[in-house]
Amino acid sequence: MGGCFNMMLNFHLVVILMLAICGVRHRMGMAKAEELSLESVKGKVYTLDSVREALIRQEDTIVFGLIERAKFPMNSHTYGGGEEIPGFAGSLAEFVVKNTEAVQAKVGRYNNPEENPFFPENLPPSLVPPYPFTEFLHPKAASVNINKSIWKLYFDELLPLFVASGDDGNYAQTAASDLSLLQAISRRIHYGKFVAEVKFRESAQQYEPLIRAEDKEGLMKLLTFESVEEMVRKRVEKKAKVFGQNVTLNNGDEKNVTYKVDPSVAATLYKNWIIPLTKDVQVEYLLHRLD
Amino acid sequence: MGGCFNMMLNFHLVVILMLAICGVRHRMGMAKAEELSLESVKGKVYTLDSVREALIRQEDTIVFGLIERAKFPMNSHTYGGGEEIPGFAGSLAEFVVKNTEAVQAKVGRYNNPEENPFFPENLPPSLVPPYPFTEFLHPKAASVNINKSIWKLYFDELLPLFVASGDDGNYAQTAASDLSLLQAISRRIHYGKFVAEVKFRESAQQYEPLIRAEDKEGLMKLLTFESVEEMVRKRVEKKAKVFGQNVTLNNGDEKNVTYKVDPSVAATLYKNWIIPLTKDVQVEYLLHRLD
């Protein structure tokens, strides 16, 4: 009886996720910006539905970020040695990210549990009164931060895939667009904590024994839906085509369409990094869920 | 003979601009990112063609910026009184913009004559070696900065047009997205300096008497092509539709399409502010062109 209930719950989850990731959306005559804003609910409620909506919306931000970074050539000086900035041991990109994170920390960015800094060790305290963000995650969530890995793969593997070689001197602007894209990717991957918490609450009976046994493989299996992942990759690739095309008033001939970023790069980013790292975050979070 | 030459030159300019703004693009099998990057040329050359390409590309950035700002509700606390941040007399948005500009100034953002700060009076010097940006503008260009007007219209008039009411506590993220959009709008408007310089060089004979007579109206008339402006607005509205749609794998039914930002807002932004202010910048720049 219990097994049957679990099976049904799991089936329910798969159906919801499939619908979610297919992008089937409830369209109830939404028209005004008020109704479209997904993040405007005070005392935010996290459900499988709202988490799914947030993940889909974040895809757009990530694709925009790729396109905006591709405006600049590699500008490798941005990532050069440490001698360029007097009194700072690190690259220009590191200087911009560290100092901009510090500015944003002072006005409370990292009070929101959806945000994870790249340099948590250098963060000044917030100067503004704390906002009452919904306490949805287990307290151990704060310790799950894989930004060091994201940082490395971003500069070592992702950038060379889609950025033209060359140098136009716009290092500050380049680093600023790196920061935006890094924040978007990091936010998406660490949203795995919310995905995991929602799933855990919906079928704790399934997760608890695996967590107690520290069965990473079992947890990973429970969190993996290959057909769903395939659809996410396809949708992201489609978004890269739609958002990265050169729009003219007389578009129509689909031949000779050029894209600002090769759409397969967006799909690769999701396939090789975002999807697996999100699952790593989920497993890592769940392992501490019963602490 | 001279008049005829001038007429032909002017006709030539109009044709190029019309082609430009219609979005007719030379498509010579461009495929790789290298060939698509418009800003990767070292020792950048400014021509009517390159200026036109830059303006068109900047439209995408502005539309992305609108969509990204619309992710958040108004969050009016971001623009509230001055008491929130101890030791800082200004709003949270002002705090983020001033301090982020300072970070970017230290790594040379404002060495590029295409960039204009919102708070030039508080800018620390650059700590990095200067990059040899092309010296294309008249030295007086640096004094043309209408960011105070852009700031005011952005917060007083533009934001209420497309941002949902509400408060989700993400003030730092809201201010960061304001900064990106403000920078994109400012860059586009101040690109008028380059437009004006290119036009001046192509037909100095036409401009010089008007400049000497300080004939603002005459200059404005010479710079205005209403049919071209109309096409820009239409293209920007189309971009807002393309980039702001909710992309799903089974798109196709164009009915019930919803947009993240009302496309008419993008057109209004161009019609009411970007196009007229760009011309103001052009006139202001030209008035000093013979100093």
Coordinates of C-alpha atoms in Angstrom, one line a residue:
Chain A
M1 CA 0.0 0.0 0.0
G2 CA 2.8 2.4 1.0
G3 CA 4.8 1.4 -2.0
C4 CA 1.9 2.0 -4.3
F5 CA 1.4 5.5 -2.8
N6 CA 5.1 6.3 -3.3
M7 CA 4.9 5.1 -6.9
M8 CA 1.9 7.3 -7.5
L9 CA 3.5 10.3 -5.9
N10 CA 6.6 9.7 -8.0
F11 CA 4.5 9.4 -11.1
H12 CA 2.8 12.6 -10.2
L13 CA 6.1 14.3 -9.8
V14 CA 7.3 13.1 -13.2
V15 CA 4.1 14.2 -14.9
I16 CA 4.4 17.7 -13.4
L17 CA 8.0 18.0 -14.3
M18 CA 7.4 16.8 -17.9
L19 CA 4.6 19.3 -18.3
A20 CA 6.9 21.9 -16.7
I21 CA 9.8 21.3 -18.9
C22 CA 7.8 20.9 -22.1
G23 CA 6.9 24.5 -21.4
V24 CA 3.2 23.8 -21.3
R25 CA 1.9 26.8 -19.5
H26 CA -1.4 27.7 -18.0
R27 CA -2.6 30.6 -20.1
M28 CA -5.4 32.2 -18.4
G29 CA -5.5 35.4 -20.4
M30 CA -2.4 36.8 -18.7
A31 CA -1.6 40.1 -20.2
K32 CA -0.4 42.7 -17.8
A33 CA 3.1 42.9 -16.4
E34 CA 1.7 42.4 -12.9
E35 CA 0.5 39.0 -13.8
L36 CA 3.7 38.0 -15.6
S37 CA 6.2 38.9 -12.9
L38 CA 7.1 35.6 -11.3
E39 CA 9.0 37.0 -8.4
S40 CA 6.7 39.6 -7.1
V41 CA 4.9 37.5 -4.5
K42 CA 5.6 38.8 -1.0
G43 CA 6.2 35.9 1.4
K44 CA 7.2 33.8 -1.6
V45 CA 5.8 30.3 -1.8
Y46 CA 8.0 27.6 -3.3
T47 CA 6.1 24.8 -5.1
L48 CA 7.1 22.4 -7.8
D49 CA 5.2 24.7 -10.1
S50 CA 6.8 28.0 -9.0
V51 CA 10.3 26.4 -8.9
R52 CA 9.7 25.2 -12.5
E53 CA 8.6 28.6 -13.6
A54 CA 11.6 30.2 -12.1
L55 CA 14.0 27.7 -13.8
I56 CA 12.4 28.4 -17.2
R57 CA 12.6 32.2 -16.7
Q58 CA 16.3 31.9 -15.7
E59 CA 17.0 30.2 -19.0
D60 CA 16.2 33.5 -20.8
T61 CA 18.5 35.4 -18.5
I62 CA 21.3 33.0 -19.2
V63 CA 20.8 33.1 -22.9
F64 CA 20.8 36.9 -22.8
G65 CA 24.0 36.8 -20.8
L66 CA 25.7 34.6 -23.4
I67 CA 24.7 37.0 -26.2
E68 CA 25.8 40.1 -24.2
R69 CA 29.2 38.6 -23.3
A70 CA 29.7 37.7 -27.0
K71 CA 29.5 41.4 -27.9
F72 CA 33.1 41.6 -26.7
P73 CA 36.0 39.6 -28.0
M74 CA 38.0 37.4 -25.6
N75 CA 39.9 40.4 -24.1
S76 CA 42.2 38.1 -22.4
H77 CA 43.8 41.0 -20.6
T78 CA 40.7 40.9 -18.4
Y79 CA 41.9 37.5 -17.1
G80 CA 45.6 38.1 -17.1
G81 CA 48.1 37.9 -14.3
G82 CA 48.0 39.8 -11.1
E83 CA 50.3 42.7 -11.8
E84 CA 47.8 45.0 -13.6
I85 CA 46.0 46.4 -10.6
P86 CA 48.2 48.0 -8.0
G87 CA 47.5 46.6 -4.5
F88 CA 45.3 43.8 -5.8
A89 CA 46.4 40.2 -6.2
G90 CA 44.2 38.9 -8.9
S91 CA 42.9 39.4 -12.4
L92 CA 40.8 42.4 -13.5
A93 CA 37.7 40.1 -13.7
E94 CA 38.3 39.0 -10.1
F95 CA 38.7 42.7 -9.1
V96 CA 35.4 43.6 -10.7
V97 CA 33.5 40.6 -9.3
K98 CA 34.9 40.9 -5.8
N99 CA 34.2 44.6 -5.5
T100 CA 30.8 44.5 -7.2
E101 CA 29.7 41.7 -4.9
A102 CA 30.9 43.8 -2.0
V103 CA 28.7 46.7 -3.2
Q104 CA 25.7 44.5 -3.7
A105 CA 26.3 42.7 -0.3
K106 CA 26.1 46.1 1.5
V107 CA 22.6 46.5 0.2
G108 CA 21.5 43.0 1.1
R109 CA 21.8 40.8 -2.1
Y110 CA 23.0 37.8 -0.1
N111 CA 20.2 38.0 2.4
N112 CA 18.2 36.2 -0.2
P113 CA 18.9 32.5 0.1
E114 CA 18.6 32.2 -3.7
E115 CA 21.9 34.2 -4.1
N116 CA 25.3 32.7 -3.6
P117 CA 28.5 34.9 -3.7
F118 CA 31.6 33.9 -5.6
F119 CA 33.8 35.4 -2.8
P120 CA 31.9 34.8 0.4
E121 CA 35.1 35.2 2.4
N122 CA 35.4 38.9 1.5
L123 CA 31.8 40.0 1.9
P124 CA 31.0 43.1 4.0
P125 CA 27.9 42.9 6.1
S126 CA 24.6 44.3 4.8
L127 CA 23.9 47.9 5.8
V128 CA 20.2 47.8 5.1
P129 CA 17.4 46.3 7.3
P130 CA 16.9 42.6 6.6
Y131 CA 14.0 41.7 4.3
P132 CA 11.9 38.8 5.6
F133 CA 12.7 36.3 2.8
T134 CA 10.7 33.0 3.1
E135 CA 12.6 30.5 5.1
F136 CA 12.1 27.4 3.0
L137 CA 15.4 25.7 3.0
H138 CA 17.1 23.6 5.7
P139 CA 19.6 25.8 7.6
K140 CA 22.5 23.8 6.2
A141 CA 21.7 25.2 2.7
A142 CA 23.9 28.2 3.3
S143 CA 27.0 25.9 3.3
V144 CA 26.2 24.5 -0.2
N145 CA 28.1 26.8 -2.5
I146 CA 29.9 25.4 -5.6
N147 CA 30.8 28.8 -7.1
K148 CA 34.5 27.9 -7.1
S149 CA 33.8 25.1 -9.6
I150 CA 31.5 27.4 -11.6
W151 CA 34.2 30.1 -11.8
K152 CA 36.7 27.6 -13.1
L153 CA 34.6 26.1 -15.8
Y154 CA 33.3 29.4 -16.9
F155 CA 36.7 30.9 -17.6
D156 CA 38.5 27.7 -18.6
E157 CA 35.9 25.9 -20.6
L158 CA 32.8 28.0 -21.4
L159 CA 34.3 31.3 -22.6
P160 CA 36.5 29.8 -25.2
L161 CA 33.5 28.0 -26.7
F162 CA 31.6 31.1 -27.8
V163 CA 33.8 34.2 -27.5
A164 CA 35.7 35.5 -30.5
S165 CA 39.4 36.0 -30.2
G166 CA 40.6 39.6 -30.1
D167 CA 41.0 42.6 -27.9
D168 CA 39.0 45.8 -28.0
G169 CA 40.2 47.3 -24.7
N170 CA 36.7 47.1 -23.1
Y171 CA 38.0 45.1 -20.1
A172 CA 35.8 46.7 -17.5
Q173 CA 32.7 46.1 -19.6
T174 CA 33.8 42.6 -20.4
A175 CA 34.2 41.8 -16.7
A176 CA 30.8 43.4 -15.9
S177 CA 29.2 41.1 -18.5
D178 CA 31.1 38.1 -17.1
L179 CA 29.7 39.0 -13.7
S180 CA 26.1 39.1 -14.9
L181 CA 26.4 35.8 -16.7
L182 CA 28.2 34.2 -13.8
Q183 CA 25.5 35.3 -11.4
A184 CA 22.8 34.0 -13.6
I185 CA 24.5 30.6 -14.0
S186 CA 25.3 30.4 -10.3
R187 CA 21.7 31.3 -9.4
R188 CA 20.3 28.6 -11.7
I189 CA 22.6 25.9 -10.4
H190 CA 22.1 26.7 -6.8
Y191 CA 18.4 26.8 -7.4
G192 CA 18.9 23.0 -7.1
K193 CA 18.5 23.6 -3.3
F194 CA 14.9 24.7 -3.8
V195 CA 14.2 21.9 -6.3
A196 CA 15.6 19.4 -3.8
E197 CA 13.6 20.8 -0.9
V198 CA 10.3 20.7 -2.9
K199 CA 11.0 17.2 -4.0
F200 CA 11.9 16.1 -0.5
R201 CA 8.8 17.6 1.0
E202 CA 6.6 15.9 -1.7
S203 CA 8.1 12.4 -1.0
A204 CA 10.2 12.4 2.1
Q205 CA 9.6 8.6 2.5
Q206 CA 11.6 8.0 -0.7
Y207 CA 14.5 10.3 0.2
E208 CA 15.0 9.6 3.9
P209 CA 16.5 6.1 3.6
L210 CA 18.8 7.2 0.9
I211 CA 19.9 10.2 2.8
R212 CA 20.5 8.1 6.0
A213 CA 22.6 5.7 4.0
E214 CA 24.5 8.6 2.3
D215 CA 23.6 6.9 -1.0
K216 CA 24.7 9.6 -3.4
E217 CA 24.1 7.3 -6.4
G218 CA 20.6 6.4 -5.3
L219 CA 19.8 10.1 -4.8
M220 CA 21.2 11.0 -8.1
K221 CA 19.1 8.3 -9.8
L222 CA 16.0 9.5 -8.0
L223 CA 16.7 13.1 -9.3
T224 CA 17.4 12.1 -12.9
F225 CA 14.8 12.2 -15.7
E226 CA 16.7 11.9 -18.9
S227 CA 13.9 12.7 -21.2
V228 CA 13.2 15.9 -19.2
E229 CA 16.8 16.9 -19.4
E230 CA 16.8 16.4 -23.1
M231 CA 13.8 18.7 -23.4
V232 CA 15.4 21.4 -21.3
R233 CA 18.5 21.3 -23.6
K234 CA 16.3 21.5 -26.7
R235 CA 14.3 24.4 -25.3
V236 CA 17.5 26.3 -24.3
E237 CA 18.9 25.8 -27.8
K238 CA 15.6 27.1 -29.3
K239 CA 15.8 30.2 -27.0
A240 CA 19.4 30.9 -28.2
K241 CA 18.1 30.8 -31.8
V242 CA 15.2 33.1 -31.1
F243 CA 17.0 35.6 -28.9
G244 CA 20.3 35.5 -30.7
Q245 CA 19.0 36.1 -34.3
N246 CA 19.5 39.4 -36.0
V247 CA 16.0 40.8 -36.1
T248 CA 15.2 43.0 -39.1
L249 CA 11.9 44.4 -40.3
N250 CA 11.9 42.1 -43.3
N251 CA 12.8 38.9 -41.6
G252 CA 11.0 35.9 -43.0
D253 CA 13.5 34.1 -45.2
E254 CA 14.9 31.6 -42.6
K255 CA 17.8 30.8 -44.8
N256 CA 21.1 32.6 -44.1
V257 CA 20.0 33.3 -40.5
T258 CA 23.0 34.1 -38.4
Y259 CA 23.2 33.9 -34.6
K260 CA 25.1 36.1 -32.1
V261 CA 26.0 32.9 -30.2
D262 CA 26.1 29.4 -31.7
P263 CA 22.8 27.9 -30.3
S264 CA 24.6 24.6 -29.6
V265 CA 26.8 26.4 -27.1
A266 CA 23.7 27.2 -25.0
A267 CA 22.7 23.5 -25.2
T268 CA 26.2 22.4 -24.3
L269 CA 26.3 24.7 -21.3
Y270 CA 23.1 23.1 -20.0
K271 CA 24.1 19.5 -20.9
N272 CA 27.7 19.5 -19.6
W273 CA 27.5 21.9 -16.7
I274 CA 24.2 23.4 -15.6
I275 CA 22.1 20.2 -15.4
P276 CA 24.8 18.0 -13.8
L277 CA 25.9 20.7 -11.4
T278 CA 22.3 21.4 -10.4
K279 CA 22.0 17.8 -9.5
D280 CA 25.2 17.9 -7.6
V281 CA 23.8 20.8 -5.6
Q282 CA 20.6 18.8 -5.0
V283 CA 22.4 15.7 -3.7
E284 CA 24.8 17.9 -1.6
Y285 CA 21.8 19.7 -0.1
L286 CA 19.8 16.5 0.5
L287 CA 22.7 14.8 2.3
H288 CA 22.4 17.5 5.0
R289 CA 18.6 17.6 4.9
L290 CA 18.2 15.4 8.1
D291 CA 21.1 17.0 10.0
Chain B
M1 CA 28.4 72.5 -58.9
G2 CA 29.2 72.6 -55.1
G3 CA 25.4 72.6 -54.3
C4 CA 24.9 69.6 -56.6
F5 CA 27.7 67.8 -54.9
N6 CA 26.3 68.5 -51.5
M7 CA 22.9 67.3 -52.6
M8 CA 24.4 64.1 -53.9
L9 CA 26.3 63.6 -50.8
N10 CA 23.3 64.1 -48.7
F11 CA 21.2 61.7 -50.9
H12 CA 24.0 59.2 -50.5
L13 CA 23.8 59.5 -46.7
V14 CA 20.0 59.1 -46.7
V15 CA 20.2 56.0 -48.8
I16 CA 22.9 54.5 -46.6
L17 CA 20.9 55.4 -43.5
M18 CA 17.7 54.0 -45.0
L19 CA 19.4 50.7 -45.9
A20 CA 21.0 50.7 -42.4
I21 CA 17.9 51.2 -40.5
C22 CA 15.8 48.9 -42.7
G23 CA 18.2 46.3 -41.4
V24 CA 19.3 45.3 -44.8
R25 CA 22.6 43.6 -44.0
H26 CA 25.4 42.3 -46.1
R27 CA 25.2 38.6 -45.6
M28 CA 28.4 37.0 -46.9
G29 CA 28.1 33.7 -45.3
M30 CA 29.0 35.0 -41.9
A31 CA 28.9 32.1 -39.5
K32 CA 31.6 32.2 -36.9
A33 CA 31.5 34.4 -33.8
E34 CA 34.7 36.0 -34.9
E35 CA 33.0 37.5 -37.9
L36 CA 30.0 38.5 -35.9
S37 CA 31.7 40.5 -33.2
L38 CA 31.3 44.1 -34.2
E39 CA 33.5 45.5 -31.6
S40 CA 36.6 43.4 -31.9
V41 CA 38.5 45.6 -34.4
K42 CA 41.7 46.9 -32.8
G43 CA 42.2 50.6 -33.7
K44 CA 38.4 50.8 -34.2
V45 CA 37.3 52.6 -37.4
Y46 CA 34.1 54.7 -37.2
T47 CA 32.1 54.9 -40.5
L48 CA 28.5 55.5 -41.2
D49 CA 28.3 51.7 -41.7
S50 CA 30.0 50.7 -38.4
V51 CA 28.1 53.3 -36.4
R52 CA 24.8 52.0 -37.9
E53 CA 25.7 48.4 -37.0
A54 CA 26.6 49.5 -33.4
L55 CA 23.3 51.3 -33.0
I56 CA 21.3 48.3 -34.2
R57 CA 23.2 45.9 -31.9
Q58 CA 22.6 48.3 -29.0
E59 CA 18.9 47.9 -29.5
D60 CA 19.1 44.3 -28.6
T61 CA 21.0 45.1 -25.4
I62 CA 18.4 47.7 -24.4
V63 CA 15.5 45.3 -25.1
F64 CA 17.2 42.6 -23.0
G65 CA 17.7 45.2 -20.3
L66 CA 14.0 46.0 -20.2
I67 CA 13.1 42.3 -20.0
E68 CA 15.6 41.7 -17.2
R69 CA 14.4 44.7 -15.2
A70 CA 10.8 43.5 -15.6
K71 CA 11.7 40.3 -13.7
F72 CA 11.5 42.3 -10.6
P73 CA 8.5 44.3 -9.3
M74 CA 8.9 48.0 -8.7
N75 CA 10.6 47.5 -5.4
S76 CA 10.2 51.2 -4.6
H77 CA 12.4 50.8 -1.5
T78 CA 15.3 50.8 -4.0
Y79 CA 14.5 54.4 -4.8
G80 CA 13.3 55.5 -1.3
G81 CA 14.7 58.2 0.9
G82 CA 18.2 58.6 2.1
E83 CA 18.0 57.2 5.5
E84 CA 18.4 53.5 4.6
I85 CA 22.1 53.3 4.1
P86 CA 24.1 54.6 7.0
G87 CA 26.7 57.2 5.9
F88 CA 25.2 57.6 2.4
A89 CA 22.9 60.4 1.4
G90 CA 20.9 58.9 -1.5
S91 CA 18.8 56.0 -2.5
L92 CA 19.9 52.4 -2.7
A93 CA 19.9 52.6 -6.5
E94 CA 22.2 55.6 -6.3
F95 CA 24.5 53.8 -3.9
V96 CA 24.7 50.8 -6.3
V97 CA 25.3 52.9 -9.4
K98 CA 27.8 55.3 -7.8
N99 CA 29.9 52.5 -6.2
T100 CA 29.7 50.1 -9.2
E101 CA 30.7 53.0 -11.5
A102 CA 33.7 53.6 -9.2
V103 CA 34.7 49.9 -9.4
Q104 CA 34.5 50.0 -13.2
A105 CA 36.3 53.3 -13.4
K106 CA 39.2 51.8 -11.6
V107 CA 39.7 49.3 -14.3
G108 CA 39.3 51.8 -17.1
R109 CA 35.7 51.8 -18.3
Y110 CA 35.6 55.5 -18.8
N111 CA 38.8 55.6 -20.8
N112 CA 36.6 54.5 -23.7
P113 CA 35.0 57.7 -25.2
E114 CA 31.8 55.6 -25.9
E115 CA 31.2 55.5 -22.1
N116 CA 29.7 58.3 -20.0
P117 CA 29.4 58.0 -16.2
F118 CA 26.2 59.0 -14.3
F119 CA 28.3 60.4 -11.4
P120 CA 31.5 61.8 -13.1
E121 CA 32.1 64.0 -10.0
N122 CA 32.8 60.9 -7.8
L123 CA 34.9 58.9 -10.2
P124 CA 38.2 57.4 -8.9
P125 CA 41.1 57.4 -11.5
S126 CA 41.8 54.3 -13.5
L127 CA 44.4 52.0 -12.0
V128 CA 45.2 50.1 -15.2
P129 CA 47.4 51.2 -18.2
P130 CA 45.4 53.2 -20.7
Y131 CA 44.2 51.4 -23.8
P132 CA 44.8 53.2 -27.1
F133 CA 41.1 53.9 -28.0
T134 CA 40.7 55.5 -31.4
E135 CA 40.6 59.2 -31.1
F136 CA 37.7 60.0 -33.4
L137 CA 35.8 62.7 -31.6
H138 CA 36.5 66.4 -31.1
P139 CA 38.1 66.9 -27.7
K140 CA 35.0 68.8 -26.5
A141 CA 33.0 65.6 -26.8
A142 CA 33.9 64.7 -23.2
S143 CA 31.9 67.6 -21.9
V144 CA 28.7 66.4 -23.6
N145 CA 27.0 64.3 -20.9
I146 CA 23.2 64.3 -20.5
N147 CA 23.1 61.4 -18.0
K148 CA 21.3 63.7 -15.4
S149 CA 18.3 63.9 -17.7
I150 CA 18.5 60.2 -18.6
W151 CA 18.5 59.4 -14.9
K152 CA 15.5 61.4 -14.2
L153 CA 13.4 60.2 -17.1
Y154 CA 14.4 56.6 -16.4
F155 CA 13.1 56.6 -12.8
D156 CA 10.3 59.1 -13.1
E157 CA 8.8 58.1 -16.5
L158 CA 10.2 54.9 -17.9
L159 CA 10.1 52.5 -14.9
P160 CA 6.4 53.0 -14.1
L161 CA 5.5 52.2 -17.7
F162 CA 6.6 48.6 -17.7
V163 CA 7.4 47.4 -14.1
A164 CA 4.8 45.7 -12.1
S165 CA 3.9 47.1 -8.7
G166 CA 5.0 45.1 -5.7
D167 CA 8.0 44.3 -3.5
D168 CA 10.0 41.1 -3.4
G169 CA 13.0 42.4 -1.3
N170 CA 15.5 42.0 -4.2
Y171 CA 16.6 45.6 -4.0
A172 CA 20.3 45.0 -4.8
Q173 CA 19.4 42.9 -7.8
T174 CA 16.9 45.5 -8.9
A175 CA 19.4 48.3 -8.7
A176 CA 22.0 46.1 -10.6
S177 CA 19.5 45.6 -13.4
D178 CA 18.7 49.3 -13.4
L179 CA 22.4 50.0 -13.7
S180 CA 22.8 47.7 -16.7
L181 CA 19.8 49.2 -18.5
L182 CA 20.8 52.8 -17.6
Q183 CA 24.3 52.1 -19.0
A184 CA 22.8 50.7 -22.2
I185 CA 20.4 53.6 -22.7
S186 CA 23.1 56.2 -21.9
R187 CA 25.6 54.5 -24.3
R188 CA 23.0 54.5 -27.1
I189 CA 22.1 58.1 -26.6
H190 CA 25.7 59.4 -26.3
Y191 CA 26.6 57.4 -29.4
G192 CA 25.0 60.5 -31.0
K193 CA 28.5 62.0 -30.7
F194 CA 29.9 59.4 -33.1
V195 CA 26.9 59.7 -35.4
A196 CA 27.4 63.5 -35.5
E197 CA 31.1 63.2 -36.2
V198 CA 30.6 60.8 -39.0
K199 CA 28.0 63.0 -40.6
F200 CA 30.1 66.1 -40.1
R201 CA 33.1 64.5 -41.8
E202 CA 31.0 63.3 -44.7
S203 CA 29.5 66.8 -45.4
A204 CA 31.3 69.4 -43.4
Q205 CA 30.2 72.1 -46.0
Q206 CA 26.6 71.7 -44.9
Y207 CA 27.2 71.7 -41.2
E208 CA 29.8 74.5 -40.8
P209 CA 27.6 77.5 -41.6
L210 CA 24.9 76.2 -39.3
I211 CA 27.4 75.6 -36.5
R212 CA 28.9 79.0 -36.9
A213 CA 25.4 80.5 -36.8
E214 CA 24.6 78.4 -33.7
D215 CA 21.5 77.4 -35.6
K216 CA 20.2 74.5 -33.4
E217 CA 17.0 74.3 -35.4
G218 CA 18.8 74.1 -38.7
L219 CA 21.1 71.4 -37.3
M220 CA 18.2 69.4 -35.9
K221 CA 16.4 69.6 -39.3
L222 CA 19.6 68.3 -41.1
L223 CA 19.8 65.4 -38.6
T224 CA 16.1 64.4 -38.8
F225 CA 14.8 61.7 -41.1
E226 CA 11.3 60.9 -39.9
S227 CA 10.8 57.8 -42.1
V228 CA 14.0 56.4 -40.7
E229 CA 13.0 57.1 -37.1
E230 CA 9.7 55.4 -37.8
M231 CA 11.5 52.3 -39.0
V232 CA 13.8 52.2 -35.9
R233 CA 10.7 52.3 -33.7
K234 CA 9.1 49.5 -35.6
R235 CA 12.2 47.4 -35.5
V236 CA 12.7 47.9 -31.8
E237 CA 9.0 47.0 -31.2
K238 CA 9.6 43.8 -33.2
K239 CA 12.7 43.0 -31.2
A240 CA 10.7 43.4 -28.0
K241 CA 8.2 40.9 -29.4
V242 CA 10.8 38.4 -30.5
F243 CA 13.0 38.6 -27.4
G244 CA 10.2 39.0 -24.8
Q245 CA 8.1 36.1 -25.9
N246 CA 7.8 32.9 -23.8
V247 CA 9.6 30.4 -25.9
T248 CA 8.3 26.8 -25.6
L249 CA 9.2 23.7 -27.6
N250 CA 5.7 23.7 -29.1
N251 CA 5.4 27.4 -30.0
G252 CA 3.7 27.9 -33.3
D253 CA 0.2 29.1 -32.4
E254 CA 0.8 32.8 -32.4
K255 CA -2.5 33.5 -30.6
N256 CA -2.4 34.0 -26.9
V257 CA 1.3 35.0 -27.1
T258 CA 2.3 37.0 -24.0
Y259 CA 5.3 39.2 -23.6
K260 CA 7.6 39.9 -20.6
V261 CA 7.5 43.6 -21.5
D262 CA 4.7 45.3 -23.5
P263 CA 6.5 45.8 -26.9
S264 CA 4.9 49.2 -27.3
V265 CA 7.0 50.3 -24.2
A266 CA 10.2 49.6 -26.2
A267 CA 8.9 51.7 -29.1
T268 CA 7.8 54.5 -26.7
L269 CA 11.2 54.5 -25.1
Y270 CA 12.8 55.1 -28.5
K271 CA 10.2 57.5 -29.8
N272 CA 9.9 59.7 -26.7
W273 CA 13.4 59.6 -25.3
I274 CA 16.2 57.7 -27.1
I275 CA 15.7 59.2 -30.6
P276 CA 15.1 62.8 -29.5
L277 CA 17.9 62.7 -26.9
T278 CA 20.4 61.2 -29.4
K279 CA 19.6 64.2 -31.6
D280 CA 20.1 66.6 -28.7
V281 CA 23.5 65.0 -28.1
Q282 CA 24.3 65.3 -31.8
V283 CA 23.4 69.0 -31.9
E284 CA 25.2 69.7 -28.6
Y285 CA 28.3 68.0 -30.0
L286 CA 28.2 69.8 -33.3
L287 CA 27.8 73.2 -31.7
H288 CA 31.3 72.6 -30.2
R289 CA 32.7 70.9 -33.3
L290 CA 34.6 74.0 -34.6
D291 CA 35.8 75.2 -31.1

